[in-house]
């Protein structure tokens, strides 16, 4: 992220509410792709069924992913997210494609960058958010109920996976990184040699305090911003239609509490988020 782009992002946030794009997965589903569409020419000899590996479409169907980015930009989105929710070596191992994790992140950021630049104007600059999603494995519990001490991933494997993904997003041209559920906690270390902005997703005051305090204590880094999601919204998926009205008031209260926590942290550390 260039100095100029950093200043543009700060200026835009100070002047107005910026609109983030919507879901990538549901847009992809509308195209009713076949398994052959997912593998494309490059991976046609793969012995693994590649259907459902949405991130792979960045390489095998780049025009489709670019078209989705552009639909959101045409609709007025200020920030578009990279198609990299599962682009870690750990998640891609399910498809025997862990070797292309860096490429997925780099290419994902590059596609989004090209689309954002195409629609940017001096009056309405567009930005790219690199996405780091959770992996499909956890180091905190065993997947085998008969062997509680077993883990199917190590902490260092998680560290390496996120470090590689972050590197790809930065070098591909992302302006900021959105880290799902505040993970990875070592994100400030991965981004220390770049000017990219980092924004954790939080859904409670507890998570907000944990992430802000951990980053400050271990890396002397303050989050550049936070993204608040509803604690009962099913993560980034949003509220169900019939639950919106009943949950929106609770969500408003939750947002107020989280912002109060952020304000207290800012005052304690004499730094703005």
mmCIF file of C-alpha atoms in Angstrom:
data_model
loop_
_atom_site.group_PDB
_atom_site.id
_atom_site.type_symbol
_atom_site.label_atom_id
_atom_site.label_comp_id
_atom_site.label_asym_id
_atom_site.label_seq_id
_atom_site.Cartn_x
_atom_site.Cartn_y
_atom_site.Cartn_z
ATOM 1 C CA UNK A 1 0.000 0.000 0.000
ATOM 2 C CA UNK A 2 1.522 3.307 -1.072
ATOM 3 C CA UNK A 3 1.697 6.353 1.182
ATOM 4 C CA UNK A 4 -0.720 8.108 -1.150
ATOM 5 C CA UNK A 5 -3.214 5.238 -0.904
ATOM 6 C CA UNK A 6 -2.926 5.264 2.887
ATOM 7 C CA UNK A 7 -3.745 8.961 3.018
ATOM 8 C CA UNK A 8 -6.645 8.466 0.605
ATOM 9 C CA UNK A 9 -8.108 5.764 2.833
ATOM 10 C CA UNK A 10 -7.776 7.919 5.960
ATOM 11 C CA UNK A 11 -9.324 10.908 4.192
ATOM 12 C CA UNK A 12 -12.232 8.862 2.842
ATOM 13 C CA UNK A 13 -12.996 7.341 6.247
ATOM 14 C CA UNK A 14 -12.950 10.790 7.837
ATOM 15 C CA UNK A 15 -15.386 12.177 5.279
ATOM 16 C CA UNK A 16 -17.992 9.443 4.917
ATOM 17 C CA UNK A 17 -19.086 5.919 5.677
ATOM 18 C CA UNK A 18 -17.351 3.503 3.319
ATOM 19 C CA UNK A 19 -19.369 0.610 1.900
ATOM 20 C CA UNK A 20 -17.865 -2.881 1.963
ATOM 21 C CA UNK A 21 -18.886 -5.341 -0.741
ATOM 22 C CA UNK A 22 -21.075 -8.379 -0.157
ATOM 23 C CA UNK A 23 -20.496 -12.126 -0.156
ATOM 24 C CA UNK A 24 -18.392 -13.774 -2.854
ATOM 25 C CA UNK A 25 -19.645 -17.346 -2.350
ATOM 26 C CA UNK A 26 -23.319 -16.677 -3.060
ATOM 27 C CA UNK A 27 -22.398 -14.723 -6.177
ATOM 28 C CA UNK A 28 -20.310 -17.640 -7.422
ATOM 29 C CA UNK A 29 -23.218 -20.034 -6.808
ATOM 30 C CA UNK A 30 -25.367 -18.079 -9.247
ATOM 31 C CA UNK A 31 -23.116 -19.199 -12.090
ATOM 32 C CA UNK A 32 -23.903 -22.902 -11.425
ATOM 33 C CA UNK A 33 -20.360 -23.985 -12.231
ATOM 34 C CA UNK A 34 -19.429 -27.589 -12.970
ATOM 35 C CA UNK A 35 -16.481 -29.393 -11.438
ATOM 36 C CA UNK A 36 -14.673 -28.971 -14.743
ATOM 37 C CA UNK A 37 -15.151 -25.205 -14.455
ATOM 38 C CA UNK A 38 -13.374 -25.232 -11.105
ATOM 39 C CA UNK A 39 -10.365 -27.192 -12.338
ATOM 40 C CA UNK A 40 -10.009 -25.385 -15.641
ATOM 41 C CA UNK A 41 -7.245 -26.272 -18.070
ATOM 42 C CA UNK A 42 -4.412 -25.900 -15.567
ATOM 43 C CA UNK A 43 -5.732 -28.444 -13.066
ATOM 44 C CA UNK A 44 -7.572 -30.788 -15.418
ATOM 45 C CA UNK A 45 -5.343 -33.711 -14.406
ATOM 46 C CA UNK A 46 -5.989 -33.307 -10.668
ATOM 47 C CA UNK A 47 -6.986 -36.543 -8.954
ATOM 48 C CA UNK A 48 -9.050 -34.613 -6.405
ATOM 49 C CA UNK A 49 -12.590 -33.309 -6.883
ATOM 50 C CA UNK A 50 -12.126 -29.521 -6.978
ATOM 51 C CA UNK A 51 -15.786 -28.493 -6.950
ATOM 52 C CA UNK A 52 -16.438 -26.003 -4.167
ATOM 53 C CA UNK A 53 -12.903 -24.641 -4.023
ATOM 54 C CA UNK A 54 -14.089 -21.099 -4.702
ATOM 55 C CA UNK A 55 -10.673 -19.556 -4.155
ATOM 56 C CA UNK A 56 -9.229 -21.641 -7.000
ATOM 57 C CA UNK A 57 -11.485 -19.748 -9.417
ATOM 58 C CA UNK A 58 -9.123 -16.797 -9.026
ATOM 59 C CA UNK A 59 -6.702 -18.808 -11.184
ATOM 60 C CA UNK A 60 -9.038 -20.922 -13.317
ATOM 61 C CA UNK A 61 -11.877 -18.429 -13.910
ATOM 62 C CA UNK A 62 -10.330 -14.988 -13.330
ATOM 63 C CA UNK A 63 -12.810 -13.230 -15.618
ATOM 64 C CA UNK A 64 -15.681 -14.521 -13.497
ATOM 65 C CA UNK A 65 -14.106 -13.300 -10.244
ATOM 66 C CA UNK A 66 -13.279 -9.945 -11.837
ATOM 67 C CA UNK A 67 -16.878 -9.653 -13.023
ATOM 68 C CA UNK A 68 -18.153 -10.203 -9.471
ATOM 69 C CA UNK A 69 -15.777 -7.557 -8.129
ATOM 70 C CA UNK A 70 -17.010 -5.152 -10.771
ATOM 71 C CA UNK A 71 -20.679 -5.831 -9.979
ATOM 72 C CA UNK A 72 -20.067 -4.691 -6.407
ATOM 73 C CA UNK A 73 -18.098 -1.668 -7.569
ATOM 74 C CA UNK A 74 -20.877 -0.742 -10.003
ATOM 75 C CA UNK A 75 -23.330 -1.001 -7.109
ATOM 76 C CA UNK A 76 -21.268 1.555 -5.181
ATOM 77 C CA UNK A 77 -18.912 -0.468 -2.981
ATOM 78 C CA UNK A 78 -15.934 1.531 -1.754
ATOM 79 C CA UNK A 79 -13.986 -1.533 -0.590
ATOM 80 C CA UNK A 80 -13.915 -4.920 -2.293
ATOM 81 C CA UNK A 81 -12.618 -8.079 -0.634
ATOM 82 C CA UNK A 82 -10.226 -10.565 -2.171
ATOM 83 C CA UNK A 83 -11.446 -14.055 -3.036
ATOM 84 C CA UNK A 84 -9.066 -15.613 -0.508
ATOM 85 C CA UNK A 85 -11.192 -16.810 2.401
ATOM 86 C CA UNK A 86 -9.683 -20.308 2.208
ATOM 87 C CA UNK A 87 -6.349 -19.514 0.574
ATOM 88 C CA UNK A 88 -4.032 -20.967 3.203
ATOM 89 C CA UNK A 89 -1.859 -24.046 2.822
ATOM 90 C CA UNK A 90 -3.966 -25.732 5.509
ATOM 91 C CA UNK A 91 -7.345 -25.144 3.864
ATOM 92 C CA UNK A 92 -6.031 -25.911 0.377
ATOM 93 C CA UNK A 93 -4.531 -29.199 1.573
ATOM 94 C CA UNK A 94 -8.040 -30.677 1.322
ATOM 95 C CA UNK A 95 -7.663 -30.302 -2.444
ATOM 96 C CA UNK A 96 -3.964 -31.229 -2.528
ATOM 97 C CA UNK A 97 -3.247 -27.651 -3.604
ATOM 98 C CA UNK A 98 -1.294 -26.349 -0.622
ATOM 99 C CA UNK A 99 1.611 -25.499 -2.941
ATOM 100 C CA UNK A 100 -0.353 -22.680 -4.610
ATOM 101 C CA UNK A 101 -1.480 -20.864 -1.445
ATOM 102 C CA UNK A 102 0.813 -17.879 -1.965
ATOM 103 C CA UNK A 103 -0.216 -17.625 -5.617
ATOM 104 C CA UNK A 104 -3.913 -17.650 -4.683
ATOM 105 C CA UNK A 105 -3.415 -14.725 -2.321
ATOM 106 C CA UNK A 106 -1.199 -12.767 -4.691
ATOM 107 C CA UNK A 107 -3.512 -13.311 -7.665
ATOM 108 C CA UNK A 108 -6.611 -12.659 -5.539
ATOM 109 C CA UNK A 109 -5.249 -9.291 -4.440
ATOM 110 C CA UNK A 110 -4.099 -8.491 -7.973
ATOM 111 C CA UNK A 111 -7.534 -9.133 -9.502
ATOM 112 C CA UNK A 112 -9.245 -7.004 -6.888
ATOM 113 C CA UNK A 113 -6.625 -4.270 -7.289
ATOM 114 C CA UNK A 114 -7.185 -4.076 -11.044
ATOM 115 C CA UNK A 115 -10.952 -3.851 -10.582
ATOM 116 C CA UNK A 116 -10.692 -1.228 -7.830
ATOM 117 C CA UNK A 117 -8.308 0.905 -9.870
ATOM 118 C CA UNK A 118 -10.605 0.672 -12.897
ATOM 119 C CA UNK A 119 -13.494 2.200 -10.956
ATOM 120 C CA UNK A 120 -11.535 4.646 -8.791
ATOM 121 C CA UNK A 121 -11.986 8.373 -9.343
ATOM 122 C CA UNK A 122 -10.533 11.334 -7.443
ATOM 123 C CA UNK A 123 -13.970 11.891 -5.902
ATOM 124 C CA UNK A 124 -14.540 8.219 -5.069
ATOM 125 C CA UNK A 125 -11.358 6.173 -4.671
ATOM 126 C CA UNK A 126 -11.817 2.407 -4.274
ATOM 127 C CA UNK A 127 -9.851 0.131 -1.994
ATOM 128 C CA UNK A 128 -8.914 -3.549 -1.702
ATOM 129 C CA UNK A 129 -9.320 -5.552 1.494
ATOM 130 C CA UNK A 130 -7.239 -8.718 1.679
ATOM 131 C CA UNK A 131 -9.202 -11.458 3.441
ATOM 132 C CA UNK A 132 -7.710 -13.931 5.907
ATOM 133 C CA UNK A 133 -10.342 -16.493 6.808
ATOM 134 C CA UNK A 134 -10.182 -19.225 9.447
ATOM 135 C CA UNK A 135 -8.690 -22.586 8.580
ATOM 136 C CA UNK A 136 -10.671 -25.811 8.599
ATOM 137 C CA UNK A 137 -8.533 -27.188 11.443
ATOM 138 C CA UNK A 138 -7.989 -26.134 15.026
ATOM 139 C CA UNK A 139 -5.046 -26.492 17.389
ATOM 140 C CA UNK A 140 -7.219 -26.100 20.483
ATOM 141 C CA UNK A 141 -9.280 -29.304 20.401
ATOM 142 C CA UNK A 142 -8.970 -32.817 19.043
ATOM 143 C CA UNK A 143 -11.033 -33.908 16.013
ATOM 144 C CA UNK A 144 -10.997 -37.424 17.489
ATOM 145 C CA UNK A 145 -13.269 -37.921 20.525
ATOM 146 C CA UNK A 146 -11.322 -41.082 21.407
ATOM 147 C CA UNK A 147 -7.996 -39.249 21.491
ATOM 148 C CA UNK A 148 -8.401 -35.856 23.219
ATOM 149 C CA UNK A 149 -4.676 -35.120 23.001
ATOM 150 C CA UNK A 150 -4.525 -35.481 19.221
ATOM 151 C CA UNK A 151 -4.231 -32.414 16.966
ATOM 152 C CA UNK A 152 -4.396 -32.425 13.174
ATOM 153 C CA UNK A 153 -2.451 -29.163 12.909
ATOM 154 C CA UNK A 154 0.350 -27.576 14.902
ATOM 155 C CA UNK A 155 0.650 -23.984 16.049
ATOM 156 C CA UNK A 156 3.698 -23.431 13.860
ATOM 157 C CA UNK A 157 1.845 -24.774 10.815
ATOM 158 C CA UNK A 158 -0.850 -22.176 11.455
ATOM 159 C CA UNK A 159 1.775 -19.440 11.867
ATOM 160 C CA UNK A 160 3.483 -20.366 8.607
ATOM 161 C CA UNK A 161 0.183 -20.637 6.734
ATOM 162 C CA UNK A 162 -1.020 -17.187 7.747
ATOM 163 C CA UNK A 163 2.396 -15.601 7.202
ATOM 164 C CA UNK A 164 2.499 -16.897 3.618
ATOM 165 C CA UNK A 165 -1.077 -15.810 2.897
ATOM 166 C CA UNK A 166 -0.455 -12.333 4.307
ATOM 167 C CA UNK A 167 2.695 -11.951 2.207
ATOM 168 C CA UNK A 168 0.741 -12.782 -0.943
ATOM 169 C CA UNK A 169 -2.001 -10.266 -0.145
ATOM 170 C CA UNK A 170 0.500 -7.489 0.543
ATOM 171 C CA UNK A 171 2.569 -8.146 -2.573
ATOM 172 C CA UNK A 172 -0.576 -8.466 -4.677
ATOM 173 C CA UNK A 173 -1.606 -4.915 -3.811
ATOM 174 C CA UNK A 174 -4.158 -5.028 -0.975
ATOM 175 C CA UNK A 175 -4.705 -1.763 0.928
ATOM 176 C CA UNK A 176 -5.856 -3.368 4.168
ATOM 177 C CA UNK A 177 -6.290 -6.806 5.677
ATOM 178 C CA UNK A 178 -9.458 -8.052 7.313
ATOM 179 C CA UNK A 179 -8.784 -10.897 9.713
ATOM 180 C CA UNK A 180 -11.770 -13.090 10.496
ATOM 181 C CA UNK A 181 -12.545 -13.526 14.189
ATOM 182 C CA UNK A 182 -9.429 -11.502 15.014
ATOM 183 C CA UNK A 183 -7.176 -14.258 13.708
ATOM 184 C CA UNK A 184 -4.306 -14.621 13.336
ATOM 185 C CA UNK A 185 -3.208 -12.936 16.548
ATOM 186 C CA UNK A 186 0.309 -12.613 15.087
ATOM 187 C CA UNK A 187 -0.939 -10.476 12.197
ATOM 188 C CA UNK A 188 1.051 -7.378 13.302
ATOM 189 C CA UNK A 189 4.242 -9.426 12.975
ATOM 190 C CA UNK A 190 3.376 -10.493 9.437
ATOM 191 C CA UNK A 191 2.689 -6.912 8.349
ATOM 192 C CA UNK A 192 5.435 -5.047 10.235
ATOM 193 C CA UNK A 193 7.506 -4.321 7.120
ATOM 194 C CA UNK A 194 4.598 -2.891 5.125
ATOM 195 C CA UNK A 195 2.242 0.066 5.389
ATOM 196 C CA UNK A 196 -0.854 -2.098 4.973
ATOM 197 C CA UNK A 197 -3.693 -1.465 7.428
ATOM 198 C CA UNK A 198 -5.034 -4.280 9.622
ATOM 199 C CA UNK A 199 -8.618 -4.556 10.841
ATOM 200 C CA UNK A 200 -9.803 -7.443 13.029
ATOM 201 C CA UNK A 201 -13.430 -8.565 12.995
ATOM 202 C CA UNK A 202 -15.029 -8.536 16.456
ATOM 203 C CA UNK A 203 -18.476 -9.351 17.788
ATOM 204 C CA UNK A 204 -18.110 -8.659 21.520
ATOM 205 C CA UNK A 205 -16.370 -6.373 23.984
ATOM 206 C CA UNK A 206 -14.410 -9.397 25.235
ATOM 207 C CA UNK A 207 -12.944 -10.123 21.787
ATOM 208 C CA UNK A 208 -12.234 -6.433 21.247
ATOM 209 C CA UNK A 209 -10.298 -6.117 24.513
ATOM 210 C CA UNK A 210 -8.411 -9.359 23.879
ATOM 211 C CA UNK A 211 -7.184 -8.435 20.400
ATOM 212 C CA UNK A 212 -6.372 -4.783 21.115
ATOM 213 C CA UNK A 213 -4.540 -5.629 24.334
ATOM 214 C CA UNK A 214 -2.641 -8.575 22.831
ATOM 215 C CA UNK A 215 -1.428 -6.603 19.813
ATOM 216 C CA UNK A 216 -0.372 -3.664 21.967
ATOM 217 C CA UNK A 217 1.425 -5.822 24.538
ATOM 218 C CA UNK A 218 3.260 -8.151 22.159
ATOM 219 C CA UNK A 219 3.828 -5.944 19.101
ATOM 220 C CA UNK A 220 3.248 -2.381 20.312
ATOM 221 C CA UNK A 221 0.694 -2.198 17.499
ATOM 222 C CA UNK A 222 -2.748 -0.626 17.574
ATOM 223 C CA UNK A 223 -5.380 -1.928 15.148
ATOM 224 C CA UNK A 224 -5.999 0.545 12.347
ATOM 225 C CA UNK A 225 -9.712 -0.069 12.688
ATOM 226 C CA UNK A 226 -12.225 -2.722 13.652
ATOM 227 C CA UNK A 227 -15.112 -4.392 11.872
ATOM 228 C CA UNK A 228 -18.110 -5.241 14.040
ATOM 229 C CA UNK A 229 -20.372 -8.171 13.238
ATOM 230 C CA UNK A 230 -23.476 -9.364 15.036
ATOM 231 C CA UNK A 231 -22.670 -12.025 17.657
ATOM 232 C CA UNK A 232 -25.672 -14.066 16.482
ATOM 233 C CA UNK A 233 -25.332 -13.273 12.795
ATOM 234 C CA UNK A 234 -23.617 -16.512 11.858
ATOM 235 C CA UNK A 235 -20.270 -14.810 11.515
ATOM 236 C CA UNK A 236 -19.847 -12.864 8.271
ATOM 237 C CA UNK A 237 -22.966 -14.492 6.789
ATOM 238 C CA UNK A 238 -25.390 -11.975 8.291
ATOM 239 C CA UNK A 239 -28.704 -12.332 10.093
ATOM 240 C CA UNK A 240 -31.462 -14.534 8.718
ATOM 241 C CA UNK A 241 -34.272 -12.532 7.147
ATOM 242 C CA UNK A 242 -36.817 -13.311 9.844
ATOM 243 C CA UNK A 243 -34.352 -12.387 12.602
ATOM 244 C CA UNK A 244 -33.253 -8.951 11.396
ATOM 245 C CA UNK A 245 -35.894 -6.841 13.147
ATOM 246 C CA UNK A 246 -35.650 -8.683 16.469
ATOM 247 C CA UNK A 247 -31.845 -8.651 16.504
ATOM 248 C CA UNK A 248 -31.098 -5.190 15.148
ATOM 249 C CA UNK A 249 -31.777 -3.392 18.428
ATOM 250 C CA UNK A 250 -29.512 -5.820 20.295
ATOM 251 C CA UNK A 251 -26.877 -5.286 17.625
ATOM 252 C CA UNK A 252 -27.106 -1.519 18.080
ATOM 253 C CA UNK A 253 -26.442 -1.962 21.804
ATOM 254 C CA UNK A 254 -23.548 -4.296 21.030
ATOM 255 C CA UNK A 255 -21.975 -1.765 18.678
ATOM 256 C CA UNK A 256 -22.260 0.974 21.313
ATOM 257 C CA UNK A 257 -20.589 -1.256 23.932
ATOM 258 C CA UNK A 258 -17.748 -2.202 21.567
ATOM 259 C CA UNK A 259 -17.149 1.405 20.548
ATOM 260 C CA UNK A 260 -17.054 2.365 24.217
ATOM 261 C CA UNK A 261 -14.391 -0.308 24.767
ATOM 262 C CA UNK A 262 -12.398 1.040 21.812
ATOM 263 C CA UNK A 263 -12.678 4.589 23.136
ATOM 264 C CA UNK A 264 -11.387 3.533 26.550
ATOM 265 C CA UNK A 265 -8.456 1.756 24.909
ATOM 266 C CA UNK A 266 -7.649 4.827 22.821
ATOM 267 C CA UNK A 267 -7.625 7.044 25.900
ATOM 268 C CA UNK A 268 -5.467 4.634 27.903
ATOM 269 C CA UNK A 269 -2.886 4.426 25.110
ATOM 270 C CA UNK A 270 -3.234 7.944 23.735
ATOM 271 C CA UNK A 271 -3.678 6.560 20.209
ATOM 272 C CA UNK A 272 -6.585 6.611 17.763
ATOM 273 C CA UNK A 273 -8.137 3.565 16.100
#
